Structures are given as structure tokens and as C-alpha cells.
């Protein structure tokens, strides 16, 4: 079992002081430790962005992939070795922008994966351009007169798109976020944890105090995550309240067969444990000659 200390790495962190990524990483380490997972049984696959550095800062296996591609990499790892705990993570620009098509199709397959999104409502690594979740009116380098598009709603999208565990946390509330991530990893199926992660360097609108004034916990409000209609209602509360009320917690959860569970060839053991010593692929080579 990995302790939080064992999950620490010596590499110098390059995130800005005060960045919400620190709270998120602390919560992730706490969740892995509390679940009693072993370091060599956990793989974290990231995309590109400030969030993409997370695998470098966590003492498990890791894979920093391409922009928007953590989900296809994570699902490939899961299919190759269903015995692993696989976590994908990236930013809002990475996952809800260029990676949106993967998000849509991987969700509906319900692989047993956890997807953590560092949602700071802009592109941080490229110094502050509007992203799919930037709020209307937000001024950035690419929107000097303010954003005029409707923000992408990842929670509503995930509930509608087939995710079987849909949660949102806040990097300023680490114990609560840790519990959500722990629940997501323990859940059998595709789990989304969208995280309000303040970017203290480029986002002057969505700051820690801004979130603290608006977030409230679904559990305290008596929300039933098995009620899909109510979950969708809560997911739409952001825009309906003019972004004055932002629920955090577990919106939705359901039990459904995973993609892997439905593949007979993976029923008895992971793909990597199959004996391939008697498989002759010379015919395929000859065809390519
Ligand atoms: Fe964090 Fe923003 Fe700095 Fe990136 S640019 S490390 S998101 S504060």
C-alpha cells in the first residue's frame, strides 16, 4: 500500500505558487493512499497543459501524452491490463476542447477509468486564452471584449453522455475533493471528477474567494445521486443561477456493465497475462513483404 510520503517525488514542481493544482494533487495522493493502492498498480495518463505535469509529480506509473489525448491513452492501458487502476487527467482546454470527441465516445463505453479535469476556465500553460468553460463576459487575451459563447457544461454532458459517476470538486476544499476522487477510483465504470482549480496567474475572475462565495455541497443539500433527473437539474444550476450558485459533490452515480466486462477474451484474465507463445503471425508478415 502506498503512503502519501511514498507518492511524493523529488522533481521540482513548476506550477505557480498558490495554483489550485497543488490542492488537487494533495487530494489525489490522499485518495490513492486511503484506497490502499500499490504504486506499481496505478497509472496516470495526462494530456498537455499545466495539468499535464501531474504524472511527473506523483510516485506511480505515468504517461504524459499529447494535447487532448489522455482518455484514448488511458483506455488503451486499461484494455491491455484490466488489473491496473487507471486515471486520466487533463485541463478544460485539453479535455473539453481538442479532446472533446474522445470524452464523448469514451464516456458512453463506460471503461473502468477515472477522469480528473483541472477546470481553471482558461488555457493556463499558453498564458491565458479563453477555453470552453470560460464564463460569458470573461476578458482574456483572445477575448478582449469578453467571451460571447455559451460555456461548455461538462457535468450535464457527462450525465447525458453515459458516464456512471459524475462529480465536481473544488481545489480549495481538499478533504471534500479527496473523498470525491476516492469514490471515483473505487467506482466500477467511467468516472468524471471536474475540479474548480483556480489559476492564480491568469484568471482574475474565477479566484478562490469567487468560488468560496458560490460553491455549496450537494450532500448537505440532501441530493440523491441515483436520481438522474435531479442530477441534471443540479448540473444546470450554474447557468440558471447566473453562476451565483455552483453545486459541488456527487451529482450522479449508476451501476452499469463496463466495456471490458463485456469482452469475453478479458473475462478470465487481463490481456497482458495471455500466453502468446504459440501464436504464429508469420503469415501477416509475409503479406506485408
Ligand atoms: Fe496554475 Fe495558472 Fe500557473 Fe498554470 S499558469 S501553474 S494553471 S496558476
PDB file of N, CA, C and O and ligand atoms in Angstrom, residues 14-22 49-51 53 118 120 122-128 197-203, ligand 1:
ATOM      1  N   UNK A  14       6.779  22.891 -11.133  1.00  0.00           N
ATOM      2  CA  UNK A  14       6.850  24.124 -11.916  1.00  0.00           C
ATOM      3  C   UNK A  14       5.535  24.893 -11.932  1.00  0.00           C
ATOM      4  O   UNK A  14       5.356  25.795 -12.739  1.00  0.00           O
ATOM      5  N   UNK A  15       4.597  24.498 -11.075  1.00  0.00           N
ATOM      6  CA  UNK A  15       3.345  25.253 -11.009  1.00  0.00           C
ATOM      7  C   UNK A  15       3.578  26.557 -10.245  1.00  0.00           C
ATOM      8  O   UNK A  15       4.432  26.638  -9.352  1.00  0.00           O
ATOM      9  N   UNK A  16       2.775  27.573 -10.561  1.00  0.00           N
ATOM     10  CA  UNK A  16       2.903  28.868  -9.882  1.00  0.00           C
ATOM     11  C   UNK A  16       2.489  28.714  -8.409  1.00  0.00           C
ATOM     12  O   UNK A  16       1.549  27.960  -8.119  1.00  0.00           O
ATOM     13  N   UNK A  17       3.153  29.435  -7.499  1.00  0.00           N
ATOM     14  CA  UNK A  17       2.746  29.375  -6.088  1.00  0.00           C
ATOM     15  C   UNK A  17       1.266  29.749  -5.942  1.00  0.00           C
ATOM     16  O   UNK A  17       0.818  30.726  -6.535  1.00  0.00           O
ATOM     17  N   UNK A  18       0.528  28.939  -5.197  1.00  0.00           N
ATOM     18  CA  UNK A  18      -0.896  29.219  -4.964  1.00  0.00           C
ATOM     19  C   UNK A  18      -1.831  28.589  -5.983  1.00  0.00           C
ATOM     20  O   UNK A  18      -3.056  28.661  -5.827  1.00  0.00           O
ATOM     21  N   UNK A  19      -1.295  27.977  -7.021  1.00  0.00           N
ATOM     22  CA  UNK A  19      -2.122  27.350  -8.057  1.00  0.00           C
ATOM     23  C   UNK A  19      -3.010  26.250  -7.460  1.00  0.00           C
ATOM     24  O   UNK A  19      -2.574  25.498  -6.579  1.00  0.00           O
ATOM     25  N   UNK A  20      -4.228  26.156  -7.969  1.00  0.00           N
ATOM     26  CA  UNK A  20      -5.157  25.118  -7.498  1.00  0.00           C
ATOM     27  C   UNK A  20      -4.666  23.708  -7.766  1.00  0.00           C
ATOM     28  O   UNK A  20      -5.171  22.755  -7.174  1.00  0.00           O
ATOM     29  N   UNK A  21      -3.699  23.557  -8.655  1.00  0.00           N
ATOM     30  CA  UNK A  21      -3.176  22.212  -8.943  1.00  0.00           C
ATOM     31  C   UNK A  21      -2.558  21.556  -7.708  1.00  0.00           C
ATOM     32  O   UNK A  21      -2.566  20.327  -7.584  1.00  0.00           O
ATOM     33  N   UNK A  22      -2.017  22.364  -6.809  1.00  0.00           N
ATOM     34  CA  UNK A  22      -1.403  21.788  -5.598  1.00  0.00           C
ATOM     35  C   UNK A  22      -2.462  21.105  -4.734  1.00  0.00           C
ATOM     36  O   UNK A  22      -2.246  19.997  -4.238  1.00  0.00           O
ATOM     37  N   UNK A  49      -0.580  20.655 -20.922  1.00  0.00           N
ATOM     38  CA  UNK A  49      -1.068  21.851 -20.222  1.00  0.00           C
ATOM     39  C   UNK A  49      -0.417  21.862 -18.859  1.00  0.00           C
ATOM     40  O   UNK A  49       0.388  20.987 -18.543  1.00  0.00           O
ATOM     41  N   UNK A  50      -0.786  22.842 -18.021  1.00  0.00           N
ATOM     42  CA  UNK A  50      -0.226  22.843 -16.658  1.00  0.00           C
ATOM     43  C   UNK A  50      -0.598  21.543 -15.963  1.00  0.00           C
ATOM     44  O   UNK A  50       0.208  20.934 -15.254  1.00  0.00           O
ATOM     45  N   UNK A  51      -1.814  21.074 -16.169  1.00  0.00           N
ATOM     46  CA  UNK A  51      -2.277  19.818 -15.567  1.00  0.00           C
ATOM     47  C   UNK A  51      -1.474  18.619 -16.063  1.00  0.00           C
ATOM     48  O   UNK A  51      -1.343  17.618 -15.359  1.00  0.00           O
ATOM     49  N   UNK A  53       1.462  18.054 -16.222  1.00  0.00           N
ATOM     50  CA  UNK A  53       2.691  17.731 -15.475  1.00  0.00           C
ATOM     51  C   UNK A  53       2.413  16.794 -14.302  1.00  0.00           C
ATOM     52  O   UNK A  53       3.345  16.285 -13.669  1.00  0.00           O
ATOM     53  N   UNK A 118      -8.767  19.342 -14.511  1.00  0.00           N
ATOM     54  CA  UNK A 118      -8.329  20.558 -13.826  1.00  0.00           C
ATOM     55  C   UNK A 118      -9.023  21.714 -14.553  1.00  0.00           C
ATOM     56  O   UNK A 118      -8.517  22.219 -15.554  1.00  0.00           O
ATOM     57  N   UNK A 120      -9.763  25.174 -14.899  1.00  0.00           N
ATOM     58  CA  UNK A 120      -9.431  26.539 -14.455  1.00  0.00           C
ATOM     59  C   UNK A 120     -10.022  27.607 -15.369  1.00  0.00           C
ATOM     60  O   UNK A 120      -9.711  28.779 -15.264  1.00  0.00           O
ATOM     61  N   UNK A 122      -9.640  28.497 -18.366  1.00  0.00           N
ATOM     62  CA  UNK A 122      -8.856  29.108 -19.446  1.00  0.00           C
ATOM     63  C   UNK A 122      -7.678  28.193 -19.784  1.00  0.00           C
ATOM     64  O   UNK A 122      -7.495  27.160 -19.158  1.00  0.00           O
ATOM     65  N   UNK A 123      -6.893  28.606 -20.772  1.00  0.00           N
ATOM     66  CA  UNK A 123      -5.665  27.880 -21.107  1.00  0.00           C
ATOM     67  C   UNK A 123      -4.540  28.526 -20.296  1.00  0.00           C
ATOM     68  O   UNK A 123      -4.158  29.668 -20.572  1.00  0.00           O
ATOM     69  N   UNK A 124      -4.030  27.810 -19.285  1.00  0.00           N
ATOM     70  CA  UNK A 124      -3.013  28.389 -18.398  1.00  0.00           C
ATOM     71  C   UNK A 124      -1.606  28.342 -18.978  1.00  0.00           C
ATOM     72  O   UNK A 124      -0.910  29.355 -18.992  1.00  0.00           O
ATOM     73  N   UNK A 125      -1.223  27.159 -19.490  1.00  0.00           N
ATOM     74  CA  UNK A 125       0.174  26.993 -19.937  1.00  0.00           C
ATOM     75  C   UNK A 125       0.523  27.957 -21.077  1.00  0.00           C
ATOM     76  O   UNK A 125       1.646  28.431 -21.182  1.00  0.00           O
ATOM     77  N   UNK A 126      -0.462  28.287 -21.903  1.00  0.00           N
ATOM     78  CA  UNK A 126      -0.203  29.200 -23.034  1.00  0.00           C
ATOM     79  C   UNK A 126      -0.508  30.652 -22.660  1.00  0.00           C
ATOM     80  O   UNK A 126      -0.711  31.494 -23.516  1.00  0.00           O
ATOM     81  N   UNK A 127      -0.605  30.912 -21.370  1.00  0.00           N
ATOM     82  CA  UNK A 127      -0.669  32.242 -20.752  1.00  0.00           C
ATOM     83  C   UNK A 127      -2.021  32.960 -20.821  1.00  0.00           C
ATOM     84  O   UNK A 127      -2.078  34.176 -20.850  1.00  0.00           O
ATOM     85  N   UNK A 128      -3.106  32.173 -20.795  1.00  0.00           N
ATOM     86  CA  UNK A 128      -4.396  32.790 -20.503  1.00  0.00           C
ATOM     87  C   UNK A 128      -5.293  33.146 -21.664  1.00  0.00           C
ATOM     88  O   UNK A 128      -5.659  34.315 -21.814  1.00  0.00           O
ATOM     89  N   UNK A 197     -10.383  24.646 -10.314  1.00  0.00           N
ATOM     90  CA  UNK A 197      -8.963  24.735  -9.982  1.00  0.00           C
ATOM     91  C   UNK A 197      -8.473  26.150 -10.316  1.00  0.00           C
ATOM     92  O   UNK A 197      -8.101  26.440 -11.445  1.00  0.00           O
ATOM     93  N   UNK A 198      -8.519  27.069  -9.346  1.00  0.00           N
ATOM     94  CA  UNK A 198      -8.150  28.449  -9.666  1.00  0.00           C
ATOM     95  C   UNK A 198      -6.748  28.587 -10.263  1.00  0.00           C
ATOM     96  O   UNK A 198      -5.780  28.034  -9.733  1.00  0.00           O
ATOM     97  N   UNK A 199      -6.684  29.301 -11.372  1.00  0.00           N
ATOM     98  CA  UNK A 199      -5.394  29.669 -11.973  1.00  0.00           C
ATOM     99  C   UNK A 199      -5.089  31.070 -11.468  1.00  0.00           C
ATOM    100  O   UNK A 199      -5.691  32.045 -11.926  1.00  0.00           O
ATOM    101  N   UNK A 200      -4.180  31.134 -10.484  1.00  0.00           N
ATOM    102  CA  UNK A 200      -3.948  32.410  -9.793  1.00  0.00           C
ATOM    103  C   UNK A 200      -3.149  33.400 -10.636  1.00  0.00           C
ATOM    104  O   UNK A 200      -3.063  34.578 -10.299  1.00  0.00           O
ATOM    105  N   UNK A 201      -2.563  32.929 -11.715  1.00  0.00           N
ATOM    106  CA  UNK A 201      -1.714  33.813 -12.523  1.00  0.00           C
ATOM    107  C   UNK A 201      -2.483  34.496 -13.662  1.00  0.00           C
ATOM    108  O   UNK A 201      -2.238  35.662 -13.962  1.00  0.00           O
ATOM    109  N   UNK A 202      -3.430  33.773 -14.277  1.00  0.00           N
ATOM    110  CA  UNK A 202      -4.084  34.357 -15.456  1.00  0.00           C
ATOM    111  C   UNK A 202      -5.590  34.533 -15.328  1.00  0.00           C
ATOM    112  O   UNK A 202      -6.188  35.229 -16.144  1.00  0.00           O
ATOM    113  N   UNK A 203      -6.217  33.874 -14.368  1.00  0.00           N
ATOM    114  CA  UNK A 203      -7.673  34.007 -14.265  1.00  0.00           C
ATOM    115  C   UNK A 203      -8.011  34.957 -13.110  1.00  0.00           C
ATOM    116  O   UNK A 203      -7.962  34.578 -11.942  1.00  0.00           O
TER     117      UNK A 203
HETATM  118 FE1  LIG B   1      -1.532  27.076 -12.252  1.00  0.00          FE
HETATM  119 FE2  LIG B   1      -2.288  29.019 -13.878  1.00  0.00          FE
HETATM  120 FE3  LIG B   1       0.260  28.859 -13.085  1.00  0.00          FE
HETATM  121 FE4  LIG B   1      -0.765  27.057 -14.764  1.00  0.00          FE
HETATM  122  S1  LIG B   1      -0.484  29.241 -15.183  1.00  0.00           S
HETATM  123  S2  LIG B   1       0.543  26.619 -12.993  1.00  0.00           S
HETATM  124  S3  LIG B   1      -2.870  26.845 -14.021  1.00  0.00           S
HETATM  125  S4  LIG B   1      -1.511  29.261 -11.786  1.00  0.00           S
END
